[in-house]
Tab-separated table of C-alpha atoms and ligand atoms in Angstrom:
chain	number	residue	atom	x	y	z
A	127	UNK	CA	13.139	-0.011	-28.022
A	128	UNK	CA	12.048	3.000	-26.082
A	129	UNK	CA	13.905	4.202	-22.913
A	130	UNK	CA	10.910	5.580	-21.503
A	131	UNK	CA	8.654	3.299	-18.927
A	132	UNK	CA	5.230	2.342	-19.948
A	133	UNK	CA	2.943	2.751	-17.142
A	134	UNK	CA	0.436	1.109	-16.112
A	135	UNK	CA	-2.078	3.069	-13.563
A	136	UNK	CA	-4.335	1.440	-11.070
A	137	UNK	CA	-6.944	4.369	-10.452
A	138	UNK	CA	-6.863	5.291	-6.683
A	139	UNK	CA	-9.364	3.479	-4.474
A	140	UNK	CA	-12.385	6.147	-3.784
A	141	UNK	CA	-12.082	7.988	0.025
A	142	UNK	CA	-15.105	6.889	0.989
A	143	UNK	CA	-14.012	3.191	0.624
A	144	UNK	CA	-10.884	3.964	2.462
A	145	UNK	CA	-13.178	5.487	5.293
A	146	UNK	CA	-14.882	2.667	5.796
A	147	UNK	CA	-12.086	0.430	5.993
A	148	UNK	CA	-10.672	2.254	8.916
A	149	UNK	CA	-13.692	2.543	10.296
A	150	UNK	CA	-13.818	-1.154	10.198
A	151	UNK	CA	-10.082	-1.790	11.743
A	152	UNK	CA	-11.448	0.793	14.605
A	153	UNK	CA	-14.649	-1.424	15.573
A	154	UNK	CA	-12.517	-4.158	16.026
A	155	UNK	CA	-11.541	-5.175	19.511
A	156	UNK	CA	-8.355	-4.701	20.074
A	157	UNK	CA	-8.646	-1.482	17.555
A	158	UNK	CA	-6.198	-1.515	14.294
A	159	UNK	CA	-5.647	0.230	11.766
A	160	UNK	CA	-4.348	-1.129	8.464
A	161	UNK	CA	-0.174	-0.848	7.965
A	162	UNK	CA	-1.359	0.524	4.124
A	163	UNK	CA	-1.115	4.022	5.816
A	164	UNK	CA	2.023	3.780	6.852
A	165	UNK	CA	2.966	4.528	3.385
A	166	UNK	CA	3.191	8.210	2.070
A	167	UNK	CA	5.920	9.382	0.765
A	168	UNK	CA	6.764	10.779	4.287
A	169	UNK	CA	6.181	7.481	5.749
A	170	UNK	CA	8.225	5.714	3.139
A	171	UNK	CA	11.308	8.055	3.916
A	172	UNK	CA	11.150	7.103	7.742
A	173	UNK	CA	10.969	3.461	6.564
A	174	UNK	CA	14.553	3.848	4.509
A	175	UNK	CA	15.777	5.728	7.928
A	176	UNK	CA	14.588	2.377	9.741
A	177	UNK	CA	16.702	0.016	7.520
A	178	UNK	CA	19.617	2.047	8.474
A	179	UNK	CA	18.962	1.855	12.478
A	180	UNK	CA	21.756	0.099	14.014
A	181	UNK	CA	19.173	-2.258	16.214
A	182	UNK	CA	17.080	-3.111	12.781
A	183	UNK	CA	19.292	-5.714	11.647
A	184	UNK	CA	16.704	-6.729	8.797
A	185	UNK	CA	17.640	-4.925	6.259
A	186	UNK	CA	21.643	-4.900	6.733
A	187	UNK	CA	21.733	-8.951	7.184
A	188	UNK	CA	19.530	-9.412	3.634
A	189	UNK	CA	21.553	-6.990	1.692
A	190	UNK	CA	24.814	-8.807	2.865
A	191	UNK	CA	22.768	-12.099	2.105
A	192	UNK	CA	22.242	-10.653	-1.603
A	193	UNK	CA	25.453	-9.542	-2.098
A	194	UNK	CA	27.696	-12.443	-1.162
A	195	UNK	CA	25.046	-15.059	-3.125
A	196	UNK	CA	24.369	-12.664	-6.127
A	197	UNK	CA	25.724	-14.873	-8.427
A	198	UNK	CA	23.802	-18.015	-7.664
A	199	UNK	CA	20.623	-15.877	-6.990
A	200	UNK	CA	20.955	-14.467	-10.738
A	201	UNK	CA	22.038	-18.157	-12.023
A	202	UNK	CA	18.890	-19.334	-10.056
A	203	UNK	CA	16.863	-16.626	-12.010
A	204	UNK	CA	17.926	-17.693	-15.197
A	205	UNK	CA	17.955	-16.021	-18.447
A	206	UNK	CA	15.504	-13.386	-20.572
A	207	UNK	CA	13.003	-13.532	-16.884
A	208	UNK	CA	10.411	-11.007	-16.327
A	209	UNK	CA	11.445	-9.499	-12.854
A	210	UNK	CA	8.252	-8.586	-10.539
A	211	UNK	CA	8.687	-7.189	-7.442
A	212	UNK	CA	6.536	-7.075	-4.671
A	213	UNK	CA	6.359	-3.291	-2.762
A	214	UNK	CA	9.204	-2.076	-4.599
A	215	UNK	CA	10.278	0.709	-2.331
A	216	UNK	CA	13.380	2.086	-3.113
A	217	UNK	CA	14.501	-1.100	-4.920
A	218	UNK	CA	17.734	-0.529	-3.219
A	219	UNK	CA	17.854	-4.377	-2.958
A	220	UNK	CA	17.228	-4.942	-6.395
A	221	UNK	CA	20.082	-3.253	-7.883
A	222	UNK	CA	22.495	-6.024	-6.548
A	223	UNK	CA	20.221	-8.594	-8.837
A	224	UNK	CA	19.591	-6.181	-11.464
A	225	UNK	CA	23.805	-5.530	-11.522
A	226	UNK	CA	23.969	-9.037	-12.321
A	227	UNK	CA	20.749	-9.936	-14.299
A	228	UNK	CA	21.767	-8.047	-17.981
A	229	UNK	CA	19.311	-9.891	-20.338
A	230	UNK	CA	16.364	-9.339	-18.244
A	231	UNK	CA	13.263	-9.182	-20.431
A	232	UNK	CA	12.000	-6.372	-17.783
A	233	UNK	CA	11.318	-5.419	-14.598
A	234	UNK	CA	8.129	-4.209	-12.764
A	235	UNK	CA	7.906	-2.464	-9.586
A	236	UNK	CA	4.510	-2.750	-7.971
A	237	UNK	CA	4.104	-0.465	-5.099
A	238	UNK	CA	1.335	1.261	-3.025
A	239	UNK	CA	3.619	4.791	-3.365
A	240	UNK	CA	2.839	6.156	-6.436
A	241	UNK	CA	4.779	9.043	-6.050
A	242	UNK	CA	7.795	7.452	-4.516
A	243	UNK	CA	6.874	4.227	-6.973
A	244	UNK	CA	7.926	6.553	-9.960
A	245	UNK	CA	10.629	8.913	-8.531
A	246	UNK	CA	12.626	5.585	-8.031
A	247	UNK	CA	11.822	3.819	-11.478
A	248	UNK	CA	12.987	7.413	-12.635
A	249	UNK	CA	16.128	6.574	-10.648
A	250	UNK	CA	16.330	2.890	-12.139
A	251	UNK	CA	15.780	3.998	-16.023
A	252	UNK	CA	18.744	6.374	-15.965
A	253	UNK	CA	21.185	3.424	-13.733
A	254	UNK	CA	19.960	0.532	-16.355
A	255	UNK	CA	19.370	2.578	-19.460
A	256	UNK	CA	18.495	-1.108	-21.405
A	257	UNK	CA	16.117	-2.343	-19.294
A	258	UNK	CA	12.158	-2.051	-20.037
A	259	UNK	CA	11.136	-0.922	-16.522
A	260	UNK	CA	7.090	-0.843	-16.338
A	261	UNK	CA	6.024	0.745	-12.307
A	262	UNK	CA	2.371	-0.694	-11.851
A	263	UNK	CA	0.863	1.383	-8.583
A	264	UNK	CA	-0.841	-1.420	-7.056
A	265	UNK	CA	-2.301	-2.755	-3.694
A	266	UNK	CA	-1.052	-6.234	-4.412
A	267	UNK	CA	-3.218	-7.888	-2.221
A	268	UNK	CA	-6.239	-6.427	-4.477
A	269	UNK	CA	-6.080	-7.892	-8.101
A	270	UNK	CA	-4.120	-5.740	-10.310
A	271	UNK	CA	-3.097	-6.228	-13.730
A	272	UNK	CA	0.072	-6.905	-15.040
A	273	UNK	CA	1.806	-5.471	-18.116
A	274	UNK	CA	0.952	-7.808	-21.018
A	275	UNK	CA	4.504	-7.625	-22.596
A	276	UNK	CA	5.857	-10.194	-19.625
A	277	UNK	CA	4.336	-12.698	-21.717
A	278	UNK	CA	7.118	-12.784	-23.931
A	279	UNK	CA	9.617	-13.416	-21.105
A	280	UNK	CA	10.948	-16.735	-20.835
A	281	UNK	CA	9.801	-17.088	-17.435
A	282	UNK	CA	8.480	-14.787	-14.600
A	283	UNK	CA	10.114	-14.344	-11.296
A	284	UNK	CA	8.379	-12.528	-8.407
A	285	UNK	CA	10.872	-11.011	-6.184
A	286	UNK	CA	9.275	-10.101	-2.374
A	287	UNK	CA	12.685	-9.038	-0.005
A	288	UNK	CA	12.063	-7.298	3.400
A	289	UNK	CA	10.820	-10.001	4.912
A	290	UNK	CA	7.302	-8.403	4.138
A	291	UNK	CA	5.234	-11.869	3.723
A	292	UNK	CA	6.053	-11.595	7.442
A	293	UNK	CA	3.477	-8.457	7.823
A	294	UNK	CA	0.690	-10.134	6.849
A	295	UNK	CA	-1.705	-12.780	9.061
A	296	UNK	CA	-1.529	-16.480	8.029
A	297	UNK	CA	-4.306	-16.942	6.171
A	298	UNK	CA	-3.287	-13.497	4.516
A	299	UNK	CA	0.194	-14.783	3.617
A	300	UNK	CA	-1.128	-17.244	2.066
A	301	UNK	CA	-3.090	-15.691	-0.553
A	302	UNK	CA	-0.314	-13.760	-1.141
A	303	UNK	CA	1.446	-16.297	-2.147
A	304	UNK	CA	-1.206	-17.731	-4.104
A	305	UNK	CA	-0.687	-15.060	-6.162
A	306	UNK	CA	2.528	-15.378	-6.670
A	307	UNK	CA	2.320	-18.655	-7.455
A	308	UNK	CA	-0.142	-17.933	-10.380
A	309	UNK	CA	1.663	-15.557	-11.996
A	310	UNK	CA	4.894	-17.603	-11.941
A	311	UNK	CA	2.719	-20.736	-13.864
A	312	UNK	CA	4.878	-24.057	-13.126
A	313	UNK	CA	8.206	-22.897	-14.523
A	314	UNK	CA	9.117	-19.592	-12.496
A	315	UNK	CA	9.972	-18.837	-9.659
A	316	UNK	CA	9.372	-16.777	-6.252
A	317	UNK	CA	12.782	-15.171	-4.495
A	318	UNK	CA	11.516	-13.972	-1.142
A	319	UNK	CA	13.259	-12.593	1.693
A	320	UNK	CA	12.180	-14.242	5.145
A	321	UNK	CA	13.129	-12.821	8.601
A	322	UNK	CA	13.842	-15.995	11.200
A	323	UNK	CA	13.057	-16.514	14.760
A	324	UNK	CA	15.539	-15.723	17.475
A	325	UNK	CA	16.262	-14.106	21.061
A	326	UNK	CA	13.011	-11.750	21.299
A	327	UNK	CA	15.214	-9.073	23.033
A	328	UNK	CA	16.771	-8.593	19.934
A	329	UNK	CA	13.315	-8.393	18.205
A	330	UNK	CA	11.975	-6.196	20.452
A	331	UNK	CA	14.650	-3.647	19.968
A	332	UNK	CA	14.371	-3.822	16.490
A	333	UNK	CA	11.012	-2.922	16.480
A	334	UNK	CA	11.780	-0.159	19.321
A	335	UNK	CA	14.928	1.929	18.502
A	336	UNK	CA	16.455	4.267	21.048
A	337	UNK	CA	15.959	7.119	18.643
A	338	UNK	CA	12.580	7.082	18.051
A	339	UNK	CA	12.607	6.624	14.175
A	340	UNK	CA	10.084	3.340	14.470
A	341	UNK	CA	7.703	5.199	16.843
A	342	UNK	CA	7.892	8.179	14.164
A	343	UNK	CA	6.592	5.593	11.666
A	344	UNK	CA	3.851	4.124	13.353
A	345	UNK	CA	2.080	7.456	14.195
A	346	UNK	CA	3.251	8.366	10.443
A	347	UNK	CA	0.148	6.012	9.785
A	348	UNK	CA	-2.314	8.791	12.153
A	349	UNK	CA	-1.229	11.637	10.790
A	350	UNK	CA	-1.881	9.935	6.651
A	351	UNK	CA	-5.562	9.189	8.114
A	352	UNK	CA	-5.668	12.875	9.152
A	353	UNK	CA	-4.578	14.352	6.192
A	354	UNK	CA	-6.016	12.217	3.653
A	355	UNK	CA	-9.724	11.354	5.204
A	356	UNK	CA	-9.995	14.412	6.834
A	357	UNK	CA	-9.983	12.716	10.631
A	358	UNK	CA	-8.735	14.328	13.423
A	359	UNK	CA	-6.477	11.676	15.617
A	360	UNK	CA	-4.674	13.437	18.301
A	361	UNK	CA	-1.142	11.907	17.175
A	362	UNK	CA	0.629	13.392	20.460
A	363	UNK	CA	-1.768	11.550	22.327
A	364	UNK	CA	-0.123	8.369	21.462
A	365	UNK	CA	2.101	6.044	22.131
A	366	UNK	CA	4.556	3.473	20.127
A	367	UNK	CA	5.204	0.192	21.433
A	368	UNK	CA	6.258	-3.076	19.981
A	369	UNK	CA	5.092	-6.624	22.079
A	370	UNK	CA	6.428	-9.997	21.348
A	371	UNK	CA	3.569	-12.354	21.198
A	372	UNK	CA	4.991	-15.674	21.843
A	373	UNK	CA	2.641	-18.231	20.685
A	374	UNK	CA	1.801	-15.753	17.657
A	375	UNK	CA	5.646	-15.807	16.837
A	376	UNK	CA	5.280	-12.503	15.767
A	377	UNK	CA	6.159	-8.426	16.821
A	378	UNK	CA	3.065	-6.552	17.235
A	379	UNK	CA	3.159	-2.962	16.507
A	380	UNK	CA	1.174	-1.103	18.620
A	381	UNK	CA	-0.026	3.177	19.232
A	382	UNK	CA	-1.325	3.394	22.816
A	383	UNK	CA	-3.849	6.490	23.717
A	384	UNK	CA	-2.170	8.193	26.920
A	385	UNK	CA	-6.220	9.780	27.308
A	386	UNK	CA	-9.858	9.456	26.394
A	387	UNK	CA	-10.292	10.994	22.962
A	388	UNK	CA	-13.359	11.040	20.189
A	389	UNK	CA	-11.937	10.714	16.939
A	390	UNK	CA	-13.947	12.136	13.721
A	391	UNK	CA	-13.937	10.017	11.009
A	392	UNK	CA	-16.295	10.519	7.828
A	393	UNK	CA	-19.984	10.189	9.519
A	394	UNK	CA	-18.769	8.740	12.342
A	395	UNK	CA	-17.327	9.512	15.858
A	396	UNK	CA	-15.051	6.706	17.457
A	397	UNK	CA	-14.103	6.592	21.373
A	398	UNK	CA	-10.989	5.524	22.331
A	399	UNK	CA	-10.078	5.218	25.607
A	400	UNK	CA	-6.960	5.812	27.825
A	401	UNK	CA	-4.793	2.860	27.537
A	402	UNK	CA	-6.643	1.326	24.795
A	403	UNK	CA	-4.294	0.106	22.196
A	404	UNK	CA	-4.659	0.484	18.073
A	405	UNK	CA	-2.719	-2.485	16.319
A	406	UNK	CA	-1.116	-1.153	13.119
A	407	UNK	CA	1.430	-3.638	12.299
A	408	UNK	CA	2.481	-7.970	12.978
A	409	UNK	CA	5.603	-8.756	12.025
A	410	UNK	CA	5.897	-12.887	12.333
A	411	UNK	CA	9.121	-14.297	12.386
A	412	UNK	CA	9.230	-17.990	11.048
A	413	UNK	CA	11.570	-20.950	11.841
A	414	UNK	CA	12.825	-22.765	7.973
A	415	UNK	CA	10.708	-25.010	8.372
A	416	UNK	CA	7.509	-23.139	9.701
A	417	UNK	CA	7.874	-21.485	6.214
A	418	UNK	CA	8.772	-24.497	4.073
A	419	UNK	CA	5.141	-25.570	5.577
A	420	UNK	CA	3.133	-22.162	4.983
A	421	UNK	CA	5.022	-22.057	1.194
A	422	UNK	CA	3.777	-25.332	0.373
A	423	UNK	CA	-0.074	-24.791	1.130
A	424	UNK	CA	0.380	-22.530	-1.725
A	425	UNK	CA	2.012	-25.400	-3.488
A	426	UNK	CA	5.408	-23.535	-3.872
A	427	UNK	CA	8.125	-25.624	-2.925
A	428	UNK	CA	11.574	-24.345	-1.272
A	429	UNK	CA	14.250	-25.158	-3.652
A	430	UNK	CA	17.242	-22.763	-2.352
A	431	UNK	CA	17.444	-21.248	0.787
A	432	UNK	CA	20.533	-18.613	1.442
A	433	UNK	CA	21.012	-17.308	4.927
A	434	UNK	CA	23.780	-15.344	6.618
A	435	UNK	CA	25.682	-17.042	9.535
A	436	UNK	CA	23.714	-16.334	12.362
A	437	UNK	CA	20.845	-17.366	10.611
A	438	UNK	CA	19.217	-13.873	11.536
A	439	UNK	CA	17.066	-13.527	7.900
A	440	UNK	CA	17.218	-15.838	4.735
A	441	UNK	CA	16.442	-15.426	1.347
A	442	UNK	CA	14.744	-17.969	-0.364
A	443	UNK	CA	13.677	-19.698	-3.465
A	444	UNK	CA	10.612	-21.129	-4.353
A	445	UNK	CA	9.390	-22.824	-7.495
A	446	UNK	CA	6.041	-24.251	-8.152
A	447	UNK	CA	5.628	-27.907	-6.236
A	448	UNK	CA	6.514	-30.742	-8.434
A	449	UNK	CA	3.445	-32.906	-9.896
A	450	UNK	CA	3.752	-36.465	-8.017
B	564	LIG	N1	8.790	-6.253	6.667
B	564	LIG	C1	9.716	-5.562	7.508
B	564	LIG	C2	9.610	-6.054	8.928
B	564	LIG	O1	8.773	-6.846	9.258
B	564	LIG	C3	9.553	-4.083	7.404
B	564	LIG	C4	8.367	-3.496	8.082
B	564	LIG	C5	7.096	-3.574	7.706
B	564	LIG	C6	8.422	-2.728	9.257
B	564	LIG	N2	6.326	-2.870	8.578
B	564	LIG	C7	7.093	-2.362	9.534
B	564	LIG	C8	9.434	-2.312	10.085
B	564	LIG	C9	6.780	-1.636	10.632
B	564	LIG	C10	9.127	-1.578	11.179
B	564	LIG	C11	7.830	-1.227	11.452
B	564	LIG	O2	10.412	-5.692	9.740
């Protein structure tokens, strides 16, 4: 078998559609601007700095999930699966299944990143020199195709950690994991990493470090529309700030204007004022059984559900509903 990944390439989506999309997110009232341009590769190295902020307790409370239940999770997994994962990032959490999982029929990373989506399936092929790794550059929430060799695995299993599902609206989430739920069929499974409700002082922080690293992020997202459509967002002009919405359950991830400013954008020419707020990111946090419910409209089914002892963040399972 050969070493080197196959790769699949998604073509990238055409400017002018991206324009309008954020041209879109800007008409809207309150303004926002889609959390897809958080990610370039300078974005996605702020993100890993994030996961090691002592206040973002995310990231630190799943890996210590994964490591302590590795075992089951790779029992639960079962042999000769296809591994898909959701946003693969650095796949730093992967490596504790992958350490675990050695007769997996393959692995595919699907991420938005394409440059940072290779560099670390580079990374992966020379760790796990027998596993077929195929990187698909995908928006996953946009049909994409999958590599047609996971056919011969005995069963798929979607891995989404980070707590992720969490950035999307409900209706959103959903979908998503509608998806998931059709590639899985009726005898995989979904392993997804949920972050759970608690003291909103603690999520607030999270989502507002003392150094700065979050706010960094979030205009990230300004300075990608800049340099990529050609607009011209005043990024010192703004403001981070993260606002627990209480009947949303969710962290909203704001950039404040401190003036009046015209942003130039493709044909266009967008006012913002002082004060007015651009939403970039939600970040809902969801009580077990809050999720149980949302998992089930997609007919997935919680069958294992690993948590730390706080109950901070879980890790779940979820399998395709049984037929009554
Ligand atoms: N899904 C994670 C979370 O909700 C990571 C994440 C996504 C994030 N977007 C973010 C973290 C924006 C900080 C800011 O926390």
């Amino acid at each position: 078998m050969s070493k080197t990944p196959t790769v699949v390439r998604a073509p990238a989506p055409a400017s002018d559609r991206l324009t309008l999309d954020v041209l879109e997110g800007l008409r809207k009232s309150p303004k926002q601007l889609s959390a897809v341009w958080f990610y370039d590769e300078e974005g996605s190295c702020l993100f890993d700095s994030i996961c090691e902020l002592p206040e973002y307790y995310l990231t630190r409370t799943e890996l210590r999930i994964m490591r302590e239940h590795a075992d089951e999770m790779a029992d639960a997994i079962g042999a000769h699966a296809a591994l898909i994962e959701f946003g693969s990032g650095s796949s730093e959490k992967t490596r504790i299944l992958l350490d675990k999982l050695d007769d997996l029929a393959c692995y595919v990373p699907i991420d938005i990143s394409r440059d940072y989506l290779f560099e670390t399936a580079g990374l992966l092929a020379r760790d796990y020199p027998a596993l077929r790794i195929t990187p698909v550059c995908a928006d996953f929430t946009q049909p994409f195709d999958l590599p047609v060799h996971i056919a011969a695995a005995h069963r798929r299993v979607v891995y989404f950690p980070g707590s992720t599902l969490g950035n999307f609206e409900e209706d959103a989430a959903q979908r998503v994991l509608t998806t998931m739920r059709t590639i899985i069929g009726r005898k995989g499974a979904v392993l997804i990493g949920i972050d759970l409700r608690k003291d909103p002082n603690v999520l607030k922080r999270a989502y507002n470090d003392a150094a700065g690293v979050t706010a960094e992020f979030n205009l990230n997202a300004l300075r990608h529309v800049n340099r990529e459509l050609g607009a011209d967002f005043d990024v010192d002009a703004f403001e981070h700030s993260a606002l627990w919405i209480e009947n949303q359950s969710r962290i909203e991830m704001h950039l404040i204007s401190k003036r009046d400013q015209e942003v130039h954008l493709g044909e266009e020419t967008v006012r913002i004022k002082r004060g007015e707020h651009l939403r970039t990111e939600c970040c809902h946090k969801y009580t077990l059984e809050g999720f149980a419910e949302l998992a089930s409209r997609a007919d997935l089914a919680v069958t294992r559900v690993w948590t730390d002892p706080e109950q901070k963040f879980s890790v779940q399972m979820l399998e395709a509903k049984k037929i009554q």
